[in-house]
């Protein structure tokens, strides 16, 4: 059993459905279907289970969501990151957009090198 420890100290069972619900809000109005959200939740669970721990802080679940969400949809990623990381200024968004652009450019360069 994989458990999530919330900030309040309460422990609950990991739920893919909760991951899907949380990410679905960030994906509102985006071209992301339910199957893609379910696959994202599965990737999140697999990455958490790969750590080998039975209990994981909820903060770590959020971190595990960011990578697959960035791959799925950049706008949804920014929305989720802005709430998850508590962006408080335009500069926070600008910095994250800069990082996102750099990561996308690096991935494209790696893909070009492998072809």
mmCIF file with all atom_site columns, C-alpha atoms in Angstrom:
data_model
loop_
_atom_site.group_PDB
_atom_site.id
_atom_site.type_symbol
_atom_site.label_atom_id
_atom_site.label_alt_id
_atom_site.label_comp_id
_atom_site.label_asym_id
_atom_site.label_entity_id
_atom_site.label_seq_id
_atom_site.pdbx_PDB_ins_code
_atom_site.Cartn_x
_atom_site.Cartn_y
_atom_site.Cartn_z
_atom_site.occupancy
_atom_site.B_iso_or_equiv
_atom_site.pdbx_formal_charge
_atom_site.auth_seq_id
_atom_site.auth_comp_id
_atom_site.auth_asym_id
_atom_site.auth_atom_id
_atom_site.pdbx_PDB_model_num
ATOM 1   C CA . UNK A 1 1   ? 0.000   0.000  0.000   1.00 0.00 ? 1   UNK A CA 1
ATOM 2   C CA . UNK A 1 2   ? 1.258   3.460  -0.890  1.00 0.00 ? 2   UNK A CA 1
ATOM 3   C CA . UNK A 1 3   ? 0.309   6.200  1.548   1.00 0.00 ? 3   UNK A CA 1
ATOM 4   C CA . UNK A 1 4   ? 0.435   9.986  1.244   1.00 0.00 ? 4   UNK A CA 1
ATOM 5   C CA . UNK A 1 5   ? 1.194   12.109 4.297   1.00 0.00 ? 5   UNK A CA 1
ATOM 6   C CA . UNK A 1 6   ? -0.637  15.422 4.075   1.00 0.00 ? 6   UNK A CA 1
ATOM 7   C CA . UNK A 1 7   ? 0.669   18.670 5.554   1.00 0.00 ? 7   UNK A CA 1
ATOM 8   C CA . UNK A 1 8   ? -1.750  18.265 8.455   1.00 0.00 ? 8   UNK A CA 1
ATOM 9   C CA . UNK A 1 9   ? -0.077  14.966 9.323   1.00 0.00 ? 9   UNK A CA 1
ATOM 10  C CA . UNK A 1 10  ? -3.039  12.877 8.195   1.00 0.00 ? 10  UNK A CA 1
ATOM 11  C CA . UNK A 1 11  ? -2.104  9.813  6.164   1.00 0.00 ? 11  UNK A CA 1
ATOM 12  C CA . UNK A 1 12  ? -4.305  8.526  3.375   1.00 0.00 ? 12  UNK A CA 1
ATOM 13  C CA . UNK A 1 13  ? -3.988  5.944  0.635   1.00 0.00 ? 13  UNK A CA 1
ATOM 14  C CA . UNK A 1 14  ? -2.534  7.196  -2.661  1.00 0.00 ? 14  UNK A CA 1
ATOM 15  C CA . UNK A 1 15  ? -5.277  7.747  -5.206  1.00 0.00 ? 15  UNK A CA 1
ATOM 16  C CA . UNK A 1 16  ? -4.799  8.041  -8.952  1.00 0.00 ? 16  UNK A CA 1
ATOM 17  C CA . UNK A 1 17  ? -8.280  9.558  -9.081  1.00 0.00 ? 17  UNK A CA 1
ATOM 18  C CA . UNK A 1 18  ? -7.155  12.419 -6.814  1.00 0.00 ? 18  UNK A CA 1
ATOM 19  C CA . UNK A 1 19  ? -4.204  13.062 -9.115  1.00 0.00 ? 19  UNK A CA 1
ATOM 20  C CA . UNK A 1 20  ? -6.545  13.123 -12.124 1.00 0.00 ? 20  UNK A CA 1
ATOM 21  C CA . UNK A 1 21  ? -8.968  15.495 -10.370 1.00 0.00 ? 21  UNK A CA 1
ATOM 22  C CA . UNK A 1 22  ? -6.178  17.859 -9.368  1.00 0.00 ? 22  UNK A CA 1
ATOM 23  C CA . UNK A 1 23  ? -4.611  17.944 -12.801 1.00 0.00 ? 23  UNK A CA 1
ATOM 24  C CA . UNK A 1 24  ? -7.960  18.151 -14.593 1.00 0.00 ? 24  UNK A CA 1
ATOM 25  C CA . UNK A 1 25  ? -8.488  21.665 -13.222 1.00 0.00 ? 25  UNK A CA 1
ATOM 26  C CA . UNK A 1 26  ? -5.159  22.793 -14.671 1.00 0.00 ? 26  UNK A CA 1
ATOM 27  C CA . UNK A 1 27  ? -6.159  21.232 -18.007 1.00 0.00 ? 27  UNK A CA 1
ATOM 28  C CA . UNK A 1 28  ? -9.541  22.966 -18.273 1.00 0.00 ? 28  UNK A CA 1
ATOM 29  C CA . UNK A 1 29  ? -10.005 24.284 -21.801 1.00 0.00 ? 29  UNK A CA 1
ATOM 30  C CA . UNK A 1 30  ? -6.854  22.509 -22.995 1.00 0.00 ? 30  UNK A CA 1
ATOM 31  C CA . UNK A 1 31  ? -6.762  19.720 -25.602 1.00 0.00 ? 31  UNK A CA 1
ATOM 32  C CA . UNK A 1 32  ? -6.171  17.013 -22.986 1.00 0.00 ? 32  UNK A CA 1
ATOM 33  C CA . UNK A 1 33  ? -8.489  14.013 -22.791 1.00 0.00 ? 33  UNK A CA 1
ATOM 34  C CA . UNK A 1 34  ? -9.312  11.752 -19.847 1.00 0.00 ? 34  UNK A CA 1
ATOM 35  C CA . UNK A 1 35  ? -7.127  8.925  -21.153 1.00 0.00 ? 35  UNK A CA 1
ATOM 36  C CA . UNK A 1 36  ? -4.093  11.227 -21.109 1.00 0.00 ? 36  UNK A CA 1
ATOM 37  C CA . UNK A 1 37  ? -4.919  12.253 -17.536 1.00 0.00 ? 37  UNK A CA 1
ATOM 38  C CA . UNK A 1 38  ? -5.208  8.611  -16.469 1.00 0.00 ? 38  UNK A CA 1
ATOM 39  C CA . UNK A 1 39  ? -1.858  7.829  -18.091 1.00 0.00 ? 39  UNK A CA 1
ATOM 40  C CA . UNK A 1 40  ? -0.315  10.800 -16.281 1.00 0.00 ? 40  UNK A CA 1
ATOM 41  C CA . UNK A 1 41  ? -1.667  9.528  -12.955 1.00 0.00 ? 41  UNK A CA 1
ATOM 42  C CA . UNK A 1 42  ? -0.238  6.091  -13.691 1.00 0.00 ? 42  UNK A CA 1
ATOM 43  C CA . UNK A 1 43  ? 3.196   7.613  -14.449 1.00 0.00 ? 43  UNK A CA 1
ATOM 44  C CA . UNK A 1 44  ? 3.026   9.566  -11.187 1.00 0.00 ? 44  UNK A CA 1
ATOM 45  C CA . UNK A 1 45  ? 2.177   6.446  -9.200  1.00 0.00 ? 45  UNK A CA 1
ATOM 46  C CA . UNK A 1 46  ? 4.929   4.432  -10.912 1.00 0.00 ? 46  UNK A CA 1
ATOM 47  C CA . UNK A 1 47  ? 7.548   7.087  -10.203 1.00 0.00 ? 47  UNK A CA 1
ATOM 48  C CA . UNK A 1 48  ? 6.505   7.291  -6.553  1.00 0.00 ? 48  UNK A CA 1
ATOM 49  C CA . UNK A 1 49  ? 6.497   3.500  -6.150  1.00 0.00 ? 49  UNK A CA 1
ATOM 50  C CA . UNK A 1 50  ? 9.968   3.378  -7.748  1.00 0.00 ? 50  UNK A CA 1
ATOM 51  C CA . UNK A 1 51  ? 11.307  5.302  -4.753  1.00 0.00 ? 51  UNK A CA 1
ATOM 52  C CA . UNK A 1 52  ? 10.611  2.232  -2.638  1.00 0.00 ? 52  UNK A CA 1
ATOM 53  C CA . UNK A 1 53  ? 9.010   4.122  0.233   1.00 0.00 ? 53  UNK A CA 1
ATOM 54  C CA . UNK A 1 54  ? 5.631   3.202  1.683   1.00 0.00 ? 54  UNK A CA 1
ATOM 55  C CA . UNK A 1 55  ? 4.730   6.740  2.771   1.00 0.00 ? 55  UNK A CA 1
ATOM 56  C CA . UNK A 1 56  ? 5.383   9.878  0.789   1.00 0.00 ? 56  UNK A CA 1
ATOM 57  C CA . UNK A 1 57  ? 4.697   13.515 1.672   1.00 0.00 ? 57  UNK A CA 1
ATOM 58  C CA . UNK A 1 58  ? 1.980   15.152 -0.415  1.00 0.00 ? 58  UNK A CA 1
ATOM 59  C CA . UNK A 1 59  ? 4.570   17.706 -1.533  1.00 0.00 ? 59  UNK A CA 1
ATOM 60  C CA . UNK A 1 60  ? 6.473   14.886 -3.267  1.00 0.00 ? 60  UNK A CA 1
ATOM 61  C CA . UNK A 1 61  ? 3.322   13.840 -5.102  1.00 0.00 ? 61  UNK A CA 1
ATOM 62  C CA . UNK A 1 62  ? 3.063   17.377 -6.477  1.00 0.00 ? 62  UNK A CA 1
ATOM 63  C CA . UNK A 1 63  ? 6.670   17.243 -7.617  1.00 0.00 ? 63  UNK A CA 1
ATOM 64  C CA . UNK A 1 64  ? 6.021   13.886 -9.287  1.00 0.00 ? 64  UNK A CA 1
ATOM 65  C CA . UNK A 1 65  ? 3.109   15.449 -11.203 1.00 0.00 ? 65  UNK A CA 1
ATOM 66  C CA . UNK A 1 66  ? 5.094   18.378 -12.613 1.00 0.00 ? 66  UNK A CA 1
ATOM 67  C CA . UNK A 1 67  ? 7.326   16.422 -15.013 1.00 0.00 ? 67  UNK A CA 1
ATOM 68  C CA . UNK A 1 68  ? 4.645   14.363 -16.760 1.00 0.00 ? 68  UNK A CA 1
ATOM 69  C CA . UNK A 1 69  ? 2.309   17.365 -16.863 1.00 0.00 ? 69  UNK A CA 1
ATOM 70  C CA . UNK A 1 70  ? 4.990   19.501 -18.523 1.00 0.00 ? 70  UNK A CA 1
ATOM 71  C CA . UNK A 1 71  ? 5.323   16.820 -21.207 1.00 0.00 ? 71  UNK A CA 1
ATOM 72  C CA . UNK A 1 72  ? 1.550   16.624 -21.623 1.00 0.00 ? 72  UNK A CA 1
ATOM 73  C CA . UNK A 1 73  ? 0.653   20.316 -21.904 1.00 0.00 ? 73  UNK A CA 1
ATOM 74  C CA . UNK A 1 74  ? 2.834   23.356 -21.195 1.00 0.00 ? 74  UNK A CA 1
ATOM 75  C CA . UNK A 1 75  ? -0.072  25.671 -20.359 1.00 0.00 ? 75  UNK A CA 1
ATOM 76  C CA . UNK A 1 76  ? -1.604  23.191 -17.923 1.00 0.00 ? 76  UNK A CA 1
ATOM 77  C CA . UNK A 1 77  ? 1.851   22.743 -16.420 1.00 0.00 ? 77  UNK A CA 1
ATOM 78  C CA . UNK A 1 78  ? 2.166   26.497 -15.823 1.00 0.00 ? 78  UNK A CA 1
ATOM 79  C CA . UNK A 1 79  ? -1.279  26.622 -14.258 1.00 0.00 ? 79  UNK A CA 1
ATOM 80  C CA . UNK A 1 80  ? -0.517  23.719 -11.933 1.00 0.00 ? 80  UNK A CA 1
ATOM 81  C CA . UNK A 1 81  ? 2.963   25.008 -11.081 1.00 0.00 ? 81  UNK A CA 1
ATOM 82  C CA . UNK A 1 82  ? 1.627   28.474 -10.319 1.00 0.00 ? 82  UNK A CA 1
ATOM 83  C CA . UNK A 1 83  ? -0.705  27.084 -7.670  1.00 0.00 ? 83  UNK A CA 1
ATOM 84  C CA . UNK A 1 84  ? 1.582   24.313 -6.433  1.00 0.00 ? 84  UNK A CA 1
ATOM 85  C CA . UNK A 1 85  ? 4.585   26.606 -6.083  1.00 0.00 ? 85  UNK A CA 1
ATOM 86  C CA . UNK A 1 86  ? 2.495   29.587 -4.933  1.00 0.00 ? 86  UNK A CA 1
ATOM 87  C CA . UNK A 1 87  ? 3.553   32.053 -7.603  1.00 0.00 ? 87  UNK A CA 1
ATOM 88  C CA . UNK A 1 88  ? 3.093   35.545 -6.219  1.00 0.00 ? 88  UNK A CA 1
ATOM 89  C CA . UNK A 1 89  ? 4.300   37.775 -9.033  1.00 0.00 ? 89  UNK A CA 1
ATOM 90  C CA . UNK A 1 90  ? 4.626   38.153 -12.761 1.00 0.00 ? 90  UNK A CA 1
ATOM 91  C CA . UNK A 1 91  ? 8.341   37.485 -12.311 1.00 0.00 ? 91  UNK A CA 1
ATOM 92  C CA . UNK A 1 92  ? 7.532   34.023 -10.959 1.00 0.00 ? 92  UNK A CA 1
ATOM 93  C CA . UNK A 1 93  ? 5.636   33.267 -14.170 1.00 0.00 ? 93  UNK A CA 1
ATOM 94  C CA . UNK A 1 94  ? 8.357   34.779 -16.340 1.00 0.00 ? 94  UNK A CA 1
ATOM 95  C CA . UNK A 1 95  ? 11.026  32.690 -14.648 1.00 0.00 ? 95  UNK A CA 1
ATOM 96  C CA . UNK A 1 96  ? 9.019   29.492 -15.027 1.00 0.00 ? 96  UNK A CA 1
ATOM 97  C CA . UNK A 1 97  ? 8.230   30.244 -18.683 1.00 0.00 ? 97  UNK A CA 1
ATOM 98  C CA . UNK A 1 98  ? 11.944  30.841 -19.318 1.00 0.00 ? 98  UNK A CA 1
ATOM 99  C CA . UNK A 1 99  ? 12.807  27.513 -17.682 1.00 0.00 ? 99  UNK A CA 1
ATOM 100 C CA . UNK A 1 100 ? 10.069  25.772 -19.651 1.00 0.00 ? 100 UNK A CA 1
ATOM 101 C CA . UNK A 1 101 ? 11.288  27.204 -22.963 1.00 0.00 ? 101 UNK A CA 1
ATOM 102 C CA . UNK A 1 102 ? 14.856  26.141 -22.182 1.00 0.00 ? 102 UNK A CA 1
ATOM 103 C CA . UNK A 1 103 ? 13.743  22.617 -21.303 1.00 0.00 ? 103 UNK A CA 1
ATOM 104 C CA . UNK A 1 104 ? 11.661  22.317 -24.470 1.00 0.00 ? 104 UNK A CA 1
ATOM 105 C CA . UNK A 1 105 ? 14.559  23.603 -26.587 1.00 0.00 ? 105 UNK A CA 1
ATOM 106 C CA . UNK A 1 106 ? 16.939  21.125 -24.938 1.00 0.00 ? 106 UNK A CA 1
ATOM 107 C CA . UNK A 1 107 ? 14.535  18.238 -25.546 1.00 0.00 ? 107 UNK A CA 1
ATOM 108 C CA . UNK A 1 108 ? 14.206  19.249 -29.194 1.00 0.00 ? 108 UNK A CA 1
ATOM 109 C CA . UNK A 1 109 ? 17.989  19.447 -29.554 1.00 0.00 ? 109 UNK A CA 1
ATOM 110 C CA . UNK A 1 110 ? 18.390  15.993 -28.016 1.00 0.00 ? 110 UNK A CA 1
ATOM 111 C CA . UNK A 1 111 ? 15.757  14.623 -30.351 1.00 0.00 ? 111 UNK A CA 1
ATOM 112 C CA . UNK A 1 112 ? 17.538  16.158 -33.355 1.00 0.00 ? 112 UNK A CA 1
ATOM 113 C CA . UNK A 1 113 ? 20.835  14.596 -32.256 1.00 0.00 ? 113 UNK A CA 1
ATOM 114 C CA . UNK A 1 114 ? 19.255  11.156 -31.946 1.00 0.00 ? 114 UNK A CA 1
ATOM 115 C CA . UNK A 1 115 ? 17.758  11.242 -35.450 1.00 0.00 ? 115 UNK A CA 1
#
